[in-house]
Amino acid sequence: MAYKMIVVLALLALLAVSSTAADSRESEWRMRLQACDDFMEQHGGQQRECTSQPSQRCCQNLQRISSEDRCRALQQVYGGGRHMYPNSGRESPYESQQERTTRMASRLLQQCDLRPRECRTRDAETWLWW
């Protein structure tokens, strides 16, 4: 019985550490991507290409996030409804917040000349496309 209790406590401790690490990573992403707020807000409701470019600081901070995590970080920071984008009349009324964020994340990565070149949404998961 004591052995089972130790195993359960060890598993709970492992879950707590994993949760703390994920929270820490998300917090780091939010800090790094603050430099991209203006770009993401300006491009929020626009289907066609916008002429403004992301700041150099935005691209540098985005480059500091691993290429495997960039789409996920952008979706996590900008796709959770934390940022509201105005309806410019150009966006599809059927486009979800996640689809819009994925489109904007791809545009940002392309303009910063970073990989992956495009983020995709599939079954509520963000996939990378090199």
Short mmCIF file of N, CA, C and O in Angstrom, two decimals:
data_model
loop_
_atom_site.label_atom_id
_atom_site.label_comp_id
_atom_site.label_asym_id
_atom_site.label_seq_id
_atom_site.Cartn_x
_atom_site.Cartn_y
_atom_site.Cartn_z
N MET A 1 0.83 -1.20 0.00
CA MET A 1 0.00 0.00 0.00
C MET A 1 0.87 1.27 0.00
O MET A 1 0.57 2.21 -0.72
N ALA A 2 1.93 1.24 0.78
CA ALA A 2 2.82 2.40 0.86
C ALA A 2 3.51 2.64 -0.48
O ALA A 2 3.71 3.79 -0.89
N TYR A 3 3.84 1.54 -1.17
CA TYR A 3 4.49 1.65 -2.48
C TYR A 3 3.58 2.35 -3.48
O TYR A 3 4.01 3.22 -4.23
N LYS A 4 2.29 1.98 -3.49
CA LYS A 4 1.33 2.60 -4.40
C LYS A 4 1.19 4.09 -4.10
O LYS A 4 1.08 4.90 -5.01
N MET A 5 1.20 4.42 -2.81
CA MET A 5 1.08 5.83 -2.41
C MET A 5 2.29 6.63 -2.91
O MET A 5 2.16 7.74 -3.41
N ILE A 6 3.47 6.04 -2.82
CA ILE A 6 4.69 6.71 -3.29
C ILE A 6 4.63 6.92 -4.80
O ILE A 6 4.98 7.99 -5.31
N VAL A 7 4.17 5.91 -5.52
CA VAL A 7 4.06 6.02 -6.97
C VAL A 7 3.06 7.11 -7.35
O VAL A 7 3.32 7.94 -8.23
N VAL A 8 1.93 7.16 -6.68
CA VAL A 8 0.91 8.18 -6.95
C VAL A 8 1.47 9.57 -6.66
O VAL A 8 1.30 10.50 -7.45
N LEU A 9 2.15 9.73 -5.53
CA LEU A 9 2.74 11.03 -5.19
C LEU A 9 3.80 11.44 -6.20
O LEU A 9 3.91 12.61 -6.58
N ALA A 10 4.60 10.49 -6.67
CA ALA A 10 5.63 10.79 -7.67
C ALA A 10 4.99 11.24 -8.98
O ALA A 10 5.45 12.18 -9.62
N LEU A 11 3.91 10.57 -9.38
CA LEU A 11 3.20 10.96 -10.60
C LEU A 11 2.59 12.36 -10.46
O LEU A 11 2.64 13.16 -11.40
N LEU A 12 2.02 12.65 -9.31
CA LEU A 12 1.44 13.98 -9.09
C LEU A 12 2.53 15.05 -9.13
O LEU A 12 2.32 16.13 -9.69
N ALA A 13 3.68 14.77 -8.55
CA ALA A 13 4.79 15.72 -8.59
C ALA A 13 5.26 15.95 -10.02
O ALA A 13 5.54 17.09 -10.42
N LEU A 14 5.33 14.87 -10.80
CA LEU A 14 5.73 14.99 -12.21
C LEU A 14 4.74 15.84 -13.00
O LEU A 14 5.13 16.68 -13.80
N LEU A 15 3.46 15.65 -12.76
CA LEU A 15 2.43 16.46 -13.43
C LEU A 15 2.56 17.92 -13.05
O LEU A 15 2.41 18.80 -13.89
N ALA A 16 2.82 18.20 -11.78
CA ALA A 16 2.97 19.58 -11.34
C ALA A 16 4.15 20.25 -12.01
O ALA A 16 4.08 21.39 -12.44
N VAL A 17 5.27 19.54 -12.13
CA VAL A 17 6.46 20.08 -12.78
C VAL A 17 6.18 20.32 -14.26
O VAL A 17 6.55 21.36 -14.81
N SER A 18 5.51 19.40 -14.93
CA SER A 18 5.18 19.55 -16.35
C SER A 18 4.28 20.75 -16.56
O SER A 18 4.47 21.52 -17.50
N SER A 19 3.29 20.91 -15.70
CA SER A 19 2.37 22.04 -15.81
C SER A 19 3.10 23.35 -15.60
O SER A 19 2.89 24.32 -16.33
N THR A 20 4.00 23.41 -14.64
CA THR A 20 4.77 24.62 -14.37
C THR A 20 5.67 24.96 -15.55
O THR A 20 5.80 26.11 -15.93
N ALA A 21 6.29 23.95 -16.15
CA ALA A 21 7.16 24.17 -17.32
C ALA A 21 6.35 24.72 -18.48
O ALA A 21 6.79 25.63 -19.18
N ALA A 22 5.15 24.18 -18.72
CA ALA A 22 4.31 24.67 -19.81
C ALA A 22 3.87 26.10 -19.55
O ALA A 22 3.87 26.92 -20.46
N ASP A 23 3.50 26.41 -18.31
CA ASP A 23 3.12 27.78 -17.97
C ASP A 23 4.29 28.73 -18.16
O ASP A 23 4.11 29.85 -18.63
N SER A 24 5.47 28.28 -17.78
CA SER A 24 6.67 29.11 -17.92
C SER A 24 6.96 29.38 -19.40
O SER A 24 7.29 30.49 -19.78
N ARG A 25 6.83 28.34 -20.23
CA ARG A 25 7.08 28.51 -21.67
C ARG A 25 6.07 29.47 -22.28
O ARG A 25 6.43 30.35 -23.06
N GLU A 26 4.80 29.32 -21.92
CA GLU A 26 3.77 30.22 -22.44
C GLU A 26 4.03 31.66 -22.00
O GLU A 26 3.88 32.60 -22.77
N SER A 27 4.45 31.83 -20.76
CA SER A 27 4.77 33.17 -20.25
C SER A 27 5.94 33.78 -21.03
O SER A 27 5.94 34.96 -21.38
N GLU A 28 6.95 32.96 -21.33
CA GLU A 28 8.09 33.43 -22.12
C GLU A 28 7.64 33.83 -23.52
O GLU A 28 8.06 34.86 -24.05
N TRP A 29 6.77 33.01 -24.14
CA TRP A 29 6.25 33.34 -25.46
C TRP A 29 5.52 34.68 -25.44
O TRP A 29 5.70 35.51 -26.33
N ARG A 30 4.69 34.88 -24.44
CA ARG A 30 3.93 36.14 -24.35
C ARG A 30 4.87 37.34 -24.26
O ARG A 30 4.65 38.35 -24.90
N MET A 31 5.93 37.21 -23.44
CA MET A 31 6.89 38.30 -23.31
C MET A 31 7.58 38.58 -24.64
O MET A 31 7.70 39.73 -25.06
N ARG A 32 8.05 37.54 -25.30
CA ARG A 32 8.77 37.72 -26.56
C ARG A 32 7.87 38.31 -27.66
O ARG A 32 8.30 39.12 -28.45
N LEU A 33 6.63 37.86 -27.69
CA LEU A 33 5.75 38.25 -28.79
C LEU A 33 5.04 39.59 -28.57
O LEU A 33 4.36 40.06 -29.48
N GLN A 34 5.24 40.22 -27.43
CA GLN A 34 4.66 41.55 -27.23
C GLN A 34 5.13 42.52 -28.31
O GLN A 34 4.38 43.41 -28.71
N ALA A 35 6.33 42.32 -28.78
CA ALA A 35 6.88 43.19 -29.83
C ALA A 35 6.11 43.04 -31.14
O ALA A 35 6.22 43.88 -32.03
N CYS A 36 5.32 41.98 -31.27
CA CYS A 36 4.56 41.72 -32.50
C CYS A 36 3.10 42.18 -32.39
O CYS A 36 2.34 42.04 -33.35
N ASP A 37 2.71 42.71 -31.23
CA ASP A 37 1.31 43.09 -31.01
C ASP A 37 0.79 44.06 -32.08
O ASP A 37 -0.31 43.85 -32.61
N ASP A 38 1.55 45.09 -32.38
CA ASP A 38 1.08 46.09 -33.36
C ASP A 38 0.82 45.45 -34.72
O ASP A 38 -0.21 45.70 -35.34
N PHE A 39 1.75 44.63 -35.17
CA PHE A 39 1.59 43.96 -36.47
C PHE A 39 0.34 43.08 -36.46
O PHE A 39 -0.47 43.14 -37.38
N MET A 40 0.17 42.29 -35.44
CA MET A 40 -0.96 41.36 -35.38
C MET A 40 -2.29 42.12 -35.30
O MET A 40 -3.27 41.72 -35.90
N GLU A 41 -2.31 43.22 -34.59
CA GLU A 41 -3.54 44.01 -34.49
C GLU A 41 -3.87 44.71 -35.81
O GLU A 41 -5.02 44.76 -36.23
N GLN A 42 -2.85 45.22 -36.51
CA GLN A 42 -3.08 45.88 -37.80
C GLN A 42 -3.57 44.91 -38.85
O GLN A 42 -4.33 45.26 -39.73
N HIS A 43 -3.12 43.67 -38.78
CA HIS A 43 -3.45 42.67 -39.79
C HIS A 43 -4.63 41.79 -39.38
O HIS A 43 -4.98 40.86 -40.10
N GLY A 44 -5.23 42.09 -38.27
CA GLY A 44 -6.25 41.24 -37.68
C GLY A 44 -7.43 40.90 -38.55
O GLY A 44 -7.86 39.76 -38.60
N GLY A 45 -7.98 41.83 -39.29
CA GLY A 45 -9.18 41.52 -40.06
C GLY A 45 -9.00 41.61 -41.54
O GLY A 45 -9.96 41.69 -42.27
N GLN A 46 -7.76 41.57 -42.00
CA GLN A 46 -7.53 41.82 -43.42
C GLN A 46 -7.17 40.55 -44.16
O GLN A 46 -6.22 39.88 -43.81
N GLN A 47 -7.91 40.24 -45.19
CA GLN A 47 -7.64 39.07 -46.02
C GLN A 47 -6.51 39.36 -47.01
O GLN A 47 -5.68 38.53 -47.26
N ARG A 48 -6.51 40.54 -47.57
CA ARG A 48 -5.48 40.84 -48.57
C ARG A 48 -4.21 41.33 -47.89
O ARG A 48 -4.21 41.68 -46.71
N GLU A 49 -3.16 41.38 -48.65
CA GLU A 49 -1.87 41.77 -48.11
C GLU A 49 -1.89 43.20 -47.58
O GLU A 49 -2.43 44.09 -48.20
N CYS A 50 -1.27 43.36 -46.47
CA CYS A 50 -1.13 44.67 -45.84
C CYS A 50 0.29 45.15 -46.16
O CYS A 50 1.21 44.35 -46.29
N THR A 51 0.49 46.44 -46.27
CA THR A 51 1.81 46.94 -46.65
C THR A 51 2.75 47.12 -45.47
O THR A 51 3.95 47.21 -45.67
N SER A 52 2.23 47.16 -44.24
CA SER A 52 3.11 47.35 -43.09
C SER A 52 3.91 46.08 -42.81
O SER A 52 3.48 44.97 -43.09
N GLN A 53 5.10 46.28 -42.29
CA GLN A 53 6.01 45.18 -41.98
C GLN A 53 6.12 45.02 -40.46
O GLN A 53 5.96 45.99 -39.72
N PRO A 54 6.42 43.81 -39.99
CA PRO A 54 6.65 43.64 -38.56
C PRO A 54 7.94 44.36 -38.16
O PRO A 54 8.84 44.54 -38.99
N SER A 55 8.02 44.76 -36.93
CA SER A 55 9.22 45.45 -36.46
C SER A 55 10.40 44.48 -36.43
O SER A 55 10.22 43.26 -36.35
N GLN A 56 11.59 45.04 -36.48
CA GLN A 56 12.79 44.22 -36.42
C GLN A 56 12.84 43.47 -35.09
O GLN A 56 13.22 42.31 -35.04
N ARG A 57 12.42 44.14 -34.03
CA ARG A 57 12.39 43.51 -32.70
C ARG A 57 11.44 42.32 -32.68
O ARG A 57 11.73 41.28 -32.09
N CYS A 58 10.29 42.46 -33.33
CA CYS A 58 9.32 41.37 -33.42
C CYS A 58 9.96 40.15 -34.09
O CYS A 58 9.91 39.04 -33.56
N CYS A 59 10.59 40.36 -35.22
CA CYS A 59 11.21 39.25 -35.96
C CYS A 59 12.35 38.63 -35.16
O CYS A 59 12.51 37.40 -35.14
N GLN A 60 13.15 39.46 -34.49
CA GLN A 60 14.25 38.93 -33.69
C GLN A 60 13.72 38.08 -32.53
O GLN A 60 14.25 37.00 -32.25
N ASN A 61 12.68 38.57 -31.87
CA ASN A 61 12.12 37.81 -30.75
C ASN A 61 11.45 36.53 -31.23
O ASN A 61 11.54 35.49 -30.57
N LEU A 62 10.82 36.59 -32.37
CA LEU A 62 10.19 35.39 -32.94
C LEU A 62 11.26 34.37 -33.34
O LEU A 62 11.08 33.16 -33.17
N GLN A 63 12.40 34.85 -33.80
CA GLN A 63 13.50 33.97 -34.17
C GLN A 63 14.05 33.24 -32.94
O GLN A 63 14.55 32.12 -33.05
N ARG A 64 13.93 33.83 -31.77
CA ARG A 64 14.42 33.21 -30.54
C ARG A 64 13.53 32.07 -30.04
O ARG A 64 13.90 31.34 -29.14
N ILE A 65 12.35 31.93 -30.64
CA ILE A 65 11.47 30.81 -30.32
C ILE A 65 11.81 29.70 -31.31
O ILE A 65 11.97 29.96 -32.51
N SER A 66 11.92 28.48 -30.84
CA SER A 66 12.32 27.39 -31.73
C SER A 66 11.34 27.28 -32.90
O SER A 66 10.14 27.54 -32.75
N SER A 67 11.86 26.90 -34.05
CA SER A 67 11.02 26.82 -35.24
C SER A 67 9.88 25.82 -35.04
O SER A 67 8.79 26.01 -35.59
N GLU A 68 10.08 24.80 -34.24
CA GLU A 68 9.04 23.82 -33.97
C GLU A 68 7.90 24.41 -33.15
O GLU A 68 6.77 23.91 -33.19
N ASP A 69 8.19 25.46 -32.38
CA ASP A 69 7.19 26.05 -31.47
C ASP A 69 6.56 27.34 -31.98
O ASP A 69 5.64 27.86 -31.37
N ARG A 70 7.06 27.90 -33.08
CA ARG A 70 6.59 29.23 -33.51
C ARG A 70 5.10 29.29 -33.79
O ARG A 70 4.42 30.20 -33.32
N CYS A 71 4.57 28.35 -34.55
CA CYS A 71 3.14 28.38 -34.86
C CYS A 71 2.32 28.21 -33.59
O CYS A 71 1.34 28.92 -33.35
N ARG A 72 2.74 27.28 -32.76
CA ARG A 72 2.03 27.02 -31.51
C ARG A 72 2.07 28.25 -30.59
O ARG A 72 1.08 28.62 -29.97
N ALA A 73 3.23 28.91 -30.54
CA ALA A 73 3.37 30.10 -29.70
C ALA A 73 2.46 31.23 -30.19
O ALA A 73 1.77 31.87 -29.39
N LEU A 74 2.45 31.46 -31.49
CA LEU A 74 1.59 32.52 -32.05
C LEU A 74 0.11 32.21 -31.82
O LEU A 74 -0.67 33.09 -31.46
N GLN A 75 -0.27 30.95 -31.99
CA GLN A 75 -1.65 30.56 -31.76
C GLN A 75 -2.01 30.72 -30.29
O GLN A 75 -3.09 31.21 -29.95
N GLN A 76 -1.10 30.33 -29.41
CA GLN A 76 -1.36 30.41 -27.97
C GLN A 76 -1.51 31.87 -27.52
O GLN A 76 -2.41 32.20 -26.77
N VAL A 77 -0.62 32.72 -27.99
CA VAL A 77 -0.62 34.12 -27.56
C VAL A 77 -1.74 34.93 -28.21
O VAL A 77 -2.42 35.70 -27.55
N TYR A 78 -1.98 34.72 -29.50
CA TYR A 78 -2.94 35.56 -30.21
C TYR A 78 -4.27 34.89 -30.53
O TYR A 78 -5.21 35.55 -30.93
N GLY A 79 -4.35 33.59 -30.38
CA GLY A 79 -5.56 32.88 -30.77
C GLY A 79 -6.55 32.62 -29.67
O GLY A 79 -7.64 32.12 -29.91
N GLY A 80 -6.20 32.97 -28.45
CA GLY A 80 -7.07 32.65 -27.33
C GLY A 80 -8.12 33.69 -27.02
O GLY A 80 -8.72 33.66 -25.95
N GLY A 81 -8.36 34.62 -27.92
CA GLY A 81 -9.37 35.63 -27.67
C GLY A 81 -8.84 36.80 -26.84
O GLY A 81 -9.57 37.71 -26.51
N ARG A 82 -7.54 36.76 -26.51
CA ARG A 82 -6.96 37.85 -25.73
C ARG A 82 -6.93 39.14 -26.55
O ARG A 82 -7.08 40.22 -26.02
N HIS A 83 -6.74 38.99 -27.84
CA HIS A 83 -6.73 40.14 -28.73
C HIS A 83 -8.00 40.11 -29.57
O HIS A 83 -8.32 39.12 -30.19
N MET A 84 -8.70 41.19 -29.60
CA MET A 84 -9.90 41.29 -30.43
C MET A 84 -9.56 42.14 -31.64
O MET A 84 -8.94 43.19 -31.51
N TYR A 85 -9.95 41.68 -32.80
CA TYR A 85 -9.64 42.38 -34.03
C TYR A 85 -10.91 42.97 -34.61
O TYR A 85 -11.95 42.32 -34.60
N PRO A 86 -10.83 44.16 -35.13
CA PRO A 86 -12.02 44.77 -35.71
C PRO A 86 -12.46 44.05 -36.98
O PRO A 86 -11.63 43.51 -37.71
N ASN A 87 -13.73 44.04 -37.22
CA ASN A 87 -14.27 43.44 -38.44
C ASN A 87 -14.15 44.50 -39.53
O ASN A 87 -14.87 45.49 -39.53
N SER A 88 -13.22 44.27 -40.44
CA SER A 88 -12.95 45.27 -41.47
C SER A 88 -13.89 45.14 -42.66
O SER A 88 -13.82 45.94 -43.58
N GLY A 89 -14.71 44.10 -42.66
CA GLY A 89 -15.58 43.88 -43.79
C GLY A 89 -14.93 43.05 -44.87
O GLY A 89 -15.58 42.60 -45.79
N ARG A 90 -13.63 42.82 -44.78
CA ARG A 90 -12.92 42.03 -45.79
C ARG A 90 -12.81 40.56 -45.39
O ARG A 90 -12.52 39.73 -46.18
N GLU A 91 -12.98 40.28 -44.11
CA GLU A 91 -12.80 38.91 -43.66
C GLU A 91 -14.06 38.09 -43.89
O GLU A 91 -15.15 38.62 -43.99
N SER A 92 -13.89 36.83 -43.99
CA SER A 92 -15.02 35.94 -44.16
C SER A 92 -15.82 35.88 -42.87
O SER A 92 -15.24 35.75 -41.80
N PRO A 93 -17.13 35.96 -42.94
CA PRO A 93 -17.92 35.86 -41.71
C PRO A 93 -17.83 34.46 -41.11
O PRO A 93 -18.21 34.26 -39.98
N TYR A 94 -17.32 33.50 -41.87
CA TYR A 94 -17.22 32.12 -41.40
C TYR A 94 -15.83 31.77 -40.89
O TYR A 94 -15.58 30.66 -40.49
N GLU A 95 -14.90 32.72 -40.93
CA GLU A 95 -13.53 32.46 -40.49
C GLU A 95 -13.47 32.48 -38.97
O GLU A 95 -13.86 33.47 -38.35
N SER A 96 -12.98 31.42 -38.38
CA SER A 96 -12.89 31.36 -36.92
C SER A 96 -11.70 32.17 -36.44
O SER A 96 -10.80 32.51 -37.21
N GLN A 97 -11.67 32.44 -35.15
CA GLN A 97 -10.54 33.14 -34.54
C GLN A 97 -9.25 32.35 -34.78
O GLN A 97 -8.23 32.92 -35.11
N GLN A 98 -9.33 31.04 -34.66
CA GLN A 98 -8.14 30.21 -34.87
C GLN A 98 -7.66 30.28 -36.32
O GLN A 98 -6.46 30.39 -36.57
N GLU A 99 -8.58 30.25 -37.28
CA GLU A 99 -8.19 30.35 -38.69
C GLU A 99 -7.57 31.71 -38.98
O GLU A 99 -6.58 31.81 -39.70
N ARG A 100 -8.15 32.75 -38.43
CA ARG A 100 -7.62 34.10 -38.62
C ARG A 100 -6.22 34.22 -38.03
O ARG A 100 -5.31 34.75 -38.66
N THR A 101 -6.05 33.70 -36.82
CA THR A 101 -4.74 33.76 -36.17
C THR A 101 -3.71 32.95 -36.95
O THR A 101 -2.57 33.39 -37.13
N THR A 102 -4.11 31.80 -37.47
CA THR A 102 -3.20 30.97 -38.26
C THR A 102 -2.78 31.70 -39.53
O THR A 102 -1.60 31.69 -39.91
N ARG A 103 -3.72 32.36 -40.18
CA ARG A 103 -3.41 33.13 -41.40
C ARG A 103 -2.45 34.27 -41.09
O ARG A 103 -1.46 34.49 -41.80
N MET A 104 -2.71 34.98 -40.00
CA MET A 104 -1.84 36.10 -39.62
C MET A 104 -0.45 35.62 -39.19
O MET A 104 0.55 36.25 -39.49
N ALA A 105 -0.40 34.47 -38.49
CA ALA A 105 0.89 33.91 -38.06
C ALA A 105 1.73 33.54 -39.28
O ALA A 105 2.93 33.82 -39.32
N SER A 106 1.10 32.96 -40.28
CA SER A 106 1.81 32.60 -41.51
C SER A 106 2.35 33.85 -42.19
O SER A 106 3.51 33.87 -42.64
N ARG A 107 1.55 34.88 -42.26
CA ARG A 107 1.99 36.14 -42.88
C ARG A 107 3.18 36.72 -42.12
O ARG A 107 4.17 37.16 -42.71
N LEU A 108 3.11 36.68 -40.79
CA LEU A 108 4.19 37.21 -39.97
C LEU A 108 5.48 36.41 -40.20
O LEU A 108 6.55 36.99 -40.40
N LEU A 109 5.39 35.10 -40.19
CA LEU A 109 6.58 34.27 -40.41
C LEU A 109 7.19 34.52 -41.79
O LEU A 109 8.41 34.59 -41.93
N GLN A 110 6.36 34.68 -42.80
CA GLN A 110 6.86 34.94 -44.15
C GLN A 110 7.55 36.30 -44.21
O GLN A 110 8.62 36.43 -44.80
N GLN A 111 6.94 37.31 -43.60
CA GLN A 111 7.54 38.65 -43.67
C GLN A 111 8.82 38.75 -42.83
O GLN A 111 9.67 39.57 -43.13
N CYS A 112 8.93 37.92 -41.80
CA CYS A 112 10.17 37.88 -41.01
C CYS A 112 11.19 36.92 -41.63
O CYS A 112 12.30 36.80 -41.13
N ASP A 113 10.80 36.23 -42.71
CA ASP A 113 11.65 35.27 -43.40
C ASP A 113 12.12 34.16 -42.47
O ASP A 113 13.29 33.83 -42.40
N LEU A 114 11.16 33.61 -41.73
CA LEU A 114 11.45 32.54 -40.77
C LEU A 114 10.71 31.27 -41.15
O LEU A 114 9.70 31.31 -41.85
N ARG A 115 11.20 30.16 -40.68
CA ARG A 115 10.54 28.87 -40.86
C ARG A 115 9.79 28.54 -39.59
O ARG A 115 10.23 28.90 -38.53
N PRO A 116 8.71 27.84 -39.69
CA PRO A 116 8.07 27.36 -40.90
C PRO A 116 7.50 28.54 -41.68
O PRO A 116 7.22 29.59 -41.12
N ARG A 117 7.32 28.37 -42.96
CA ARG A 117 6.82 29.45 -43.82
C ARG A 117 5.32 29.63 -43.63
O ARG A 117 4.79 30.70 -43.95
N GLU A 118 4.65 28.59 -43.19
CA GLU A 118 3.20 28.66 -43.08
C GLU A 118 2.73 27.80 -41.92
O GLU A 118 3.26 26.73 -41.68
N CYS A 119 1.74 28.30 -41.21
CA CYS A 119 1.08 27.52 -40.16
C CYS A 119 -0.27 27.07 -40.73
O CYS A 119 -0.88 27.79 -41.50
N ARG A 120 -0.70 25.91 -40.35
CA ARG A 120 -1.99 25.39 -40.80
C ARG A 120 -2.79 24.95 -39.59
O ARG A 120 -2.23 24.51 -38.60
N THR A 121 -4.09 25.00 -39.71
CA THR A 121 -4.97 24.54 -38.65
C THR A 121 -5.68 23.28 -39.13
O THR A 121 -6.20 23.24 -40.24
N ARG A 122 -5.68 22.28 -38.29
CA ARG A 122 -6.36 21.03 -38.63
C ARG A 122 -6.86 20.39 -37.34
O ARG A 122 -6.09 20.10 -36.45
N ASP A 123 -8.16 20.23 -37.24
CA ASP A 123 -8.77 19.61 -36.07
C ASP A 123 -8.29 20.26 -34.77
O ASP A 123 -7.86 19.58 -33.85
N ALA A 124 -8.35 21.57 -34.72
CA ALA A 124 -8.02 22.36 -33.54
C ALA A 124 -6.54 22.24 -33.13
O ALA A 124 -6.18 22.57 -32.03
N GLU A 125 -5.70 21.76 -34.03
CA GLU A 125 -4.26 21.72 -33.77
C GLU A 125 -3.57 22.54 -34.83
O GLU A 125 -3.97 22.58 -35.96
N THR A 126 -2.49 23.20 -34.44
CA THR A 126 -1.72 23.99 -35.40
C THR A 126 -0.55 23.15 -35.90
O THR A 126 0.19 22.59 -35.12
N TRP A 127 -0.45 23.04 -37.21
CA TRP A 127 0.60 22.25 -37.85
C TRP A 127 1.55 23.17 -38.56
O TRP A 127 1.18 24.23 -39.03
N LEU A 128 2.80 22.77 -38.66
CA LEU A 128 3.80 23.56 -39.36
C LEU A 128 3.96 23.07 -40.78
O LEU A 128 3.87 21.88 -41.03
N TRP A 129 4.23 23.97 -41.67
CA TRP A 129 4.52 23.61 -43.06
C TRP A 129 5.81 24.29 -43.46
O TRP A 129 5.91 25.49 -43.44
N TRP A 130 6.80 23.50 -43.78
CA TRP A 130 8.11 24.04 -44.14
C TRP A 130 8.09 24.35 -45.60
O TRP A 130 8.73 24.98 -46.21
#
